[in-house]
mmCIF file of C-alpha atoms in Angstrom:
data_model
loop_
_atom_site.group_PDB
_atom_site.id
_atom_site.type_symbol
_atom_site.label_atom_id
_atom_site.label_comp_id
_atom_site.label_asym_id
_atom_site.label_seq_id
_atom_site.Cartn_x
_atom_site.Cartn_y
_atom_site.Cartn_z
ATOM 1 C CA MET S 1 0.000 0.000 0.000
ATOM 2 C CA TYR S 2 2.814 2.401 0.916
ATOM 3 C CA TYR S 3 4.541 1.737 -2.418
ATOM 4 C CA TYR S 4 1.285 2.432 -4.266
ATOM 5 C CA CYS S 5 0.803 5.749 -2.430
ATOM 6 C CA GLU S 6 4.350 6.810 -3.194
ATOM 7 C CA GLU S 7 3.824 6.105 -6.895
ATOM 8 C CA ALA S 8 0.611 8.125 -6.828
ATOM 9 C CA VAL S 9 2.413 11.100 -5.269
ATOM 10 C CA VAL S 10 5.160 10.961 -7.883
ATOM 11 C CA LEU S 11 2.562 10.765 -10.640
ATOM 12 C CA ASP S 12 0.747 13.788 -9.211
ATOM 13 C CA ILE S 13 4.007 15.739 -9.185
ATOM 14 C CA TYR S 14 4.654 14.875 -12.824
ATOM 15 C CA ILE S 15 1.126 15.897 -13.795
ATOM 16 C CA ILE S 16 1.546 19.226 -11.950
ATOM 17 C CA MET S 17 4.917 19.836 -13.652
ATOM 18 C CA ILE S 18 3.402 19.136 -17.068
ATOM 19 C CA GLY S 19 0.490 21.444 -16.346
ATOM 20 C CA ARG S 20 2.805 24.216 -15.124
ATOM 21 C CA THR S 21 5.054 23.787 -18.157
ATOM 22 C CA VAL S 22 2.165 24.140 -20.603
ATOM 23 C CA PHE S 23 0.705 27.123 -18.722
ATOM 24 C CA LEU S 24 4.025 28.982 -18.434
ATOM 25 C CA TYR S 25 4.853 28.229 -22.063
ATOM 26 C CA ILE S 26 1.613 29.872 -23.171
ATOM 27 C CA LEU S 27 2.151 32.752 -20.729
ATOM 28 C CA ILE S 28 5.680 33.415 -22.029
ATOM 29 C CA LEU S 29 4.401 33.427 -25.616
ATOM 30 C CA VAL S 30 1.804 36.027 -24.624
ATOM 31 C CA ILE S 31 4.407 38.135 -22.796
ATOM 32 C CA PHE S 32 6.822 38.096 -25.741
ATOM 33 C CA ARG S 33 3.974 38.940 -28.103
ATOM 34 C CA VAL S 34 3.023 41.953 -25.982
ATOM 35 C CA MET S 35 6.653 43.077 -25.796
ATOM 36 C CA GLY S 36 6.826 43.308 -29.608
ATOM 37 C CA LYS S 37 8.630 41.714 -32.518
ATOM 38 C CA ARG S 38 12.406 41.909 -32.632
ATOM 39 C CA GLU S 39 15.006 39.583 -34.058
ATOM 40 C CA ILE S 40 17.191 37.758 -31.544
ATOM 41 C CA GLY S 41 20.295 39.525 -32.852
ATOM 42 C CA GLU S 42 18.625 42.914 -32.401
ATOM 43 C CA LEU S 43 17.598 42.565 -28.772
ATOM 44 C CA SER S 44 18.436 45.544 -26.611
ATOM 45 C CA LEU S 45 20.122 45.203 -23.238
ATOM 46 C CA LEU S 46 16.756 45.634 -21.536
ATOM 47 C CA ASP S 47 15.188 42.933 -23.720
ATOM 48 C CA LEU S 48 17.988 40.496 -22.944
ATOM 49 C CA VAL S 49 17.824 41.078 -19.170
ATOM 50 C CA VAL S 50 14.037 40.692 -19.085
ATOM 51 C CA PHE S 51 14.103 37.537 -21.228
ATOM 52 C CA MET S 52 16.730 35.943 -18.984
ATOM 53 C CA MET S 53 14.818 36.800 -15.816
ATOM 54 C CA ILE S 54 11.536 35.477 -17.226
ATOM 55 C CA ALA S 55 13.220 32.254 -18.352
ATOM 56 C CA GLU S 56 14.774 31.762 -14.895
ATOM 57 C CA MET S 57 11.437 32.385 -13.168
ATOM 58 C CA ALA S 58 9.711 29.907 -15.474
ATOM 59 C CA VAL S 59 12.236 27.182 -14.651
ATOM 60 C CA ILE S 60 11.811 27.740 -10.907
ATOM 61 C CA GLY S 61 8.028 27.777 -11.271
ATOM 62 C CA ILE S 62 8.082 24.435 -13.093
ATOM 63 C CA GLU S 63 10.502 22.665 -10.759
ATOM 64 C CA ASP S 64 9.112 23.876 -7.427
ATOM 65 C CA THR S 65 5.663 22.298 -7.540
ATOM 66 C CA LYS S 66 4.961 23.162 -3.883
ATOM 67 C CA ASP S 67 5.305 26.885 -4.453
ATOM 68 C CA PRO S 68 2.049 28.552 -5.609
ATOM 69 C CA LEU S 69 2.133 29.291 -9.319
ATOM 70 C CA LEU S 70 0.985 32.824 -8.583
ATOM 71 C CA HIS S 71 4.415 33.527 -7.046
ATOM 72 C CA THR S 72 5.876 32.996 -10.510
ATOM 73 C CA VAL S 73 3.147 34.647 -12.576
ATOM 74 C CA ILE S 74 3.095 37.952 -10.652
ATOM 75 C CA PRO S 75 6.842 38.774 -11.080
ATOM 76 C CA MET S 76 6.652 37.793 -14.752
ATOM 77 C CA ALA S 77 3.655 40.080 -15.254
ATOM 78 C CA ILE S 78 5.459 42.911 -13.453
ATOM 79 C CA LEU S 79 8.486 42.479 -15.728
ATOM 80 C CA MET S 80 6.213 42.551 -18.764
ATOM 81 C CA VAL S 81 4.623 45.828 -17.620
ATOM 82 C CA ILE S 82 8.021 47.380 -16.859
ATOM 83 C CA GLN S 83 9.401 46.331 -20.227
ATOM 84 C CA TYR S 84 6.312 47.601 -22.041
ATOM 85 C CA CYS S 85 6.545 50.991 -20.302
ATOM 86 C CA LEU S 86 10.261 51.279 -21.044
ATOM 87 C CA ALA S 87 9.578 50.401 -24.685
ATOM 88 C CA ILE S 88 7.096 53.310 -24.860
ATOM 89 C CA VAL S 89 9.689 55.648 -23.326
ATOM 90 C CA SER S 90 12.299 54.362 -25.782
ATOM 91 C CA LEU S 91 9.904 55.001 -28.654
ATOM 92 C CA LYS S 92 9.399 58.608 -27.573
ATOM 93 C CA SER S 93 12.916 59.497 -26.405
ATOM 94 C CA GLN S 94 16.015 59.186 -28.560
ATOM 95 C CA LYS S 95 18.279 60.008 -25.592
ATOM 96 C CA PHE S 96 16.820 57.083 -23.662
ATOM 97 C CA ARG S 97 17.409 54.779 -26.647
ATOM 98 C CA GLU S 98 21.025 55.891 -26.851
ATOM 99 C CA ILE S 99 21.536 55.295 -23.116
ATOM 100 C CA VAL S 100 20.066 51.785 -23.276
ATOM 101 C CA ASP S 101 21.026 50.602 -26.761
ATOM 102 C CA GLY S 102 23.926 52.898 -27.601
ATOM 103 C CA ARG S 103 24.317 54.497 -31.009
ATOM 104 C CA PRO S 104 25.757 53.158 -34.263
ATOM 105 C CA THR S 105 29.491 53.763 -34.593
ATOM 106 C CA VAL S 106 31.373 54.365 -37.830
ATOM 107 C CA ILE S 107 34.351 51.992 -37.804
ATOM 108 C CA ILE S 108 35.558 52.675 -41.355
ATOM 109 C CA ASN S 109 34.977 56.143 -42.795
ATOM 110 C CA ASN S 110 35.908 56.875 -46.410
ATOM 111 C CA GLY S 111 38.177 53.842 -46.433
ATOM 112 C CA LYS S 112 40.011 54.813 -43.205
ATOM 113 C CA ILE S 113 39.749 52.640 -40.076
ATOM 114 C CA ASP S 114 38.882 54.642 -36.969
ATOM 115 C CA GLU S 115 40.982 52.982 -34.264
ATOM 116 C CA GLU S 116 39.692 55.349 -31.575
ATOM 117 C CA ALA S 117 36.067 54.390 -32.306
ATOM 118 C CA MET S 118 37.038 50.710 -32.178
ATOM 119 C CA LYS S 119 38.732 51.235 -28.817
ATOM 120 C CA GLN S 120 35.676 52.984 -27.382
ATOM 121 C CA GLN S 121 33.459 50.089 -28.444
ATOM 122 C CA ARG S 122 36.006 47.475 -27.280
ATOM 123 C CA TYR S 123 35.923 46.177 -30.844
ATOM 124 C CA ASN S 124 39.159 44.631 -32.070
ATOM 125 C CA PHE S 125 40.601 43.947 -35.515
ATOM 126 C CA ASP S 126 39.831 40.241 -35.268
ATOM 127 C CA ASP S 127 36.132 41.079 -34.837
ATOM 128 C CA LEU S 128 36.277 43.513 -37.738
ATOM 129 C CA LEU S 129 38.010 41.126 -40.133
ATOM 130 C CA MET S 130 35.743 38.239 -39.146
ATOM 131 C CA GLN S 131 32.589 40.234 -39.848
ATOM 132 C CA LEU S 132 34.031 41.504 -43.125
ATOM 133 C CA ARG S 133 34.778 37.919 -44.175
ATOM 134 C CA GLU S 134 31.194 36.963 -43.323
ATOM 135 C CA LYS S 135 30.153 39.541 -45.924
ATOM 136 C CA SER S 136 32.626 38.073 -48.466
ATOM 137 C CA ILE S 137 34.934 41.097 -48.200
ATOM 138 C CA LYS S 138 38.545 39.978 -48.162
ATOM 139 C CA ASN S 139 40.297 43.340 -48.160
ATOM 140 C CA VAL S 140 39.700 46.329 -45.890
ATOM 141 C CA ALA S 141 40.729 48.524 -48.811
ATOM 142 C CA ASP S 142 37.508 47.517 -50.588
ATOM 143 C CA VAL S 143 35.378 49.087 -47.840
ATOM 144 C CA GLU S 144 34.176 52.672 -48.044
ATOM 145 C CA PHE S 145 32.037 52.713 -44.904
ATOM 146 C CA ALA S 146 31.538 50.202 -42.106
ATOM 147 C CA ILE S 147 29.100 50.968 -39.317
ATOM 148 C CA LEU S 148 28.879 48.968 -36.109
ATOM 149 C CA GLU S 149 25.181 48.940 -35.254
ATOM 150 C CA SER S 150 23.898 49.068 -31.678
ATOM 151 C CA SER S 151 22.991 45.360 -32.010
ATOM 152 C CA GLY S 152 26.661 44.504 -32.716
ATOM 153 C CA LYS S 153 26.011 43.837 -36.397
ATOM 154 C CA LEU S 154 28.420 45.380 -38.898
ATOM 155 C CA SER S 155 26.855 47.194 -41.857
ATOM 156 C CA VAL S 156 29.257 47.595 -44.769
ATOM 157 C CA LEU S 157 29.255 49.699 -47.926
ATOM 158 C CA GLU S 158 31.835 48.689 -50.509
ATOM 159 C CA LYS S 159 33.658 51.112 -52.780
ATOM 160 C CA SER S 160 32.330 51.387 -56.308
ATOM 161 C CA ASP S 161 34.705 51.316 -59.248
ATOM 162 C CA ASN S 162 33.510 54.614 -60.665
ATOM 163 C CA GLN S 163 33.464 56.580 -57.441
ATOM 164 C CA SER S 164 36.332 58.106 -55.521
ATOM 165 C CA ILE S 165 36.260 58.132 -51.758
ATOM 166 C CA LYS S 166 37.178 61.796 -51.971
ATOM 167 C CA ASP S 167 33.856 62.752 -53.568
ATOM 168 C CA SER S 168 32.258 65.703 -51.833
ATOM 169 C CA GLU S 169 28.807 64.103 -51.654
ATOM 170 C CA PRO S 170 28.293 61.281 -49.157
ATOM 171 C CA SER S 171 27.553 57.889 -50.685
ATOM 172 C CA ILE S 172 26.081 56.400 -47.533
ATOM 173 C CA ASP S 173 22.565 56.995 -46.304
ATOM 174 C CA LEU S 174 22.995 58.361 -42.774
ATOM 175 C CA PRO S 175 19.994 59.746 -40.879
ATOM 176 C CA LEU S 176 20.456 63.468 -40.283
ATOM 177 C CA ILE S 177 17.176 63.898 -38.394
ATOM 178 C CA LEU S 178 15.436 61.343 -36.197
ATOM 179 C CA ASP S 179 12.198 62.079 -34.344
ATOM 180 C CA GLY S 180 12.648 65.804 -34.926
ATOM 181 C CA SER S 181 16.185 65.820 -33.516
ATOM 182 C CA ILE S 182 19.245 66.705 -35.617
ATOM 183 C CA GLN S 183 21.969 64.034 -35.548
ATOM 184 C CA GLU S 184 25.005 66.298 -35.359
ATOM 185 C CA HIS S 185 27.471 63.381 -35.154
ATOM 186 C CA HIS S 186 26.197 62.193 -38.549
ATOM 187 C CA LEU S 187 26.576 65.701 -39.954
ATOM 188 C CA ASP S 188 30.189 65.666 -38.782
ATOM 189 C CA GLN S 189 30.774 62.383 -40.594
ATOM 190 C CA ILE S 190 29.667 63.848 -43.931
ATOM 191 C CA ASN S 191 31.464 67.158 -43.278
ATOM 192 C CA LYS S 192 28.260 69.190 -43.057
ATOM 193 C CA THR S 193 26.934 71.576 -40.415
ATOM 194 C CA LYS S 194 23.636 72.126 -38.656
ATOM 195 C CA PHE S 195 23.375 75.522 -40.365
ATOM 196 C CA TRP S 196 23.837 73.864 -43.787
ATOM 197 C CA LEU S 197 21.067 71.365 -43.032
ATOM 198 C CA GLU S 198 18.628 74.002 -41.787
ATOM 199 C CA GLN S 199 19.212 76.159 -44.875
ATOM 200 C CA LYS S 200 18.716 73.220 -47.240
ATOM 201 C CA LEU S 201 15.479 72.253 -45.533
ATOM 202 C CA GLU S 202 14.252 75.859 -45.564
ATOM 203 C CA LYS S 203 14.716 75.942 -49.343
ATOM 204 C CA LEU S 204 12.726 72.716 -49.650
ATOM 205 C CA GLY S 205 9.891 74.208 -47.606
ATOM 206 C CA TYR S 206 10.515 72.439 -44.310
ATOM 207 C CA HIS S 207 10.579 75.185 -41.692
ATOM 208 C CA ASP S 208 9.957 73.164 -38.532
ATOM 209 C CA ILE S 209 12.492 70.398 -37.924
ATOM 210 C CA LYS S 210 10.397 69.061 -35.030
ATOM 211 C CA LYS S 211 7.790 67.936 -37.563
ATOM 212 C CA ILE S 212 10.299 65.715 -39.413
ATOM 213 C CA SER S 213 10.441 62.110 -38.241
ATOM 214 C CA TYR S 214 13.254 61.046 -40.586
ATOM 215 C CA CYS S 215 15.643 62.839 -42.906
ATOM 216 C CA SER S 216 18.659 61.487 -44.752
ATOM 217 C CA TYR S 217 20.989 62.856 -47.438
ATOM 218 C CA HIS S 218 22.268 60.510 -50.097
ATOM 219 C CA ASN S 219 23.980 61.231 -53.423
ATOM 220 C CA GLY S 220 22.949 64.878 -53.301
ATOM 221 C CA LYS S 221 19.283 64.188 -52.535
ATOM 222 C CA PHE S 222 17.212 64.427 -49.375
ATOM 223 C CA HIS S 223 14.764 61.793 -48.241
ATOM 224 C CA ILE S 224 12.294 63.334 -45.795
ATOM 225 C CA ASP S 225 9.454 61.726 -43.912
ATOM 226 C CA LEU S 226 7.138 63.903 -41.834
ATOM 227 C CA LYS S 227 5.604 62.852 -38.530
ATOM 228 C CA ASP S 228 2.050 61.574 -38.664
ATOM 229 C CA THR S 229 -0.487 64.210 -37.690
ATOM 230 C CA ARG S 230 -3.212 62.993 -35.364
#
């Protein structure tokens, strides 16, 4: 009789673990869906921390069958709310995005490697060469621009045969305005000034920079997208 009771208890534990696993699996899917769609390689630091904490809580909630499931669900829900609120703040504030995610860094500019930028990002030549090889680029001399994105991905623009790297017009599409804010570090990279940008936009009929959600300058032409009016 004792052996039978012990087997029944073990079976109950397994059934509870299976039930908790299914429930938490569905709950995590819902949480990730609410938090938005992002590729794994593009997760921000906040995303990564929250995902790790939720995963750890789920494991504890599955293994500890004696602990009420609510003790696992409540912290996970709190993390979801915090992450959702921070995502809204990040959407509205570029400064907050830069603090959390960092900003893209130009590693190669007009064919010249910026060692100081690499040092600031703790990005070494082995990393650079490896990522260039992944893009089938064997020679650094073939690169006109290489930008290390905030996700750690390297975006590369190769030199064209009919274009000199000394051309006065930039051949890479850098955002000059984001969310109504002028990106002065991008202006510096294309050897332009804030005054130059404001004058150009004035001539095109754009008098209020705050109304511009996105503006880039590429091959002598502006691409401008205004904020939605509601």
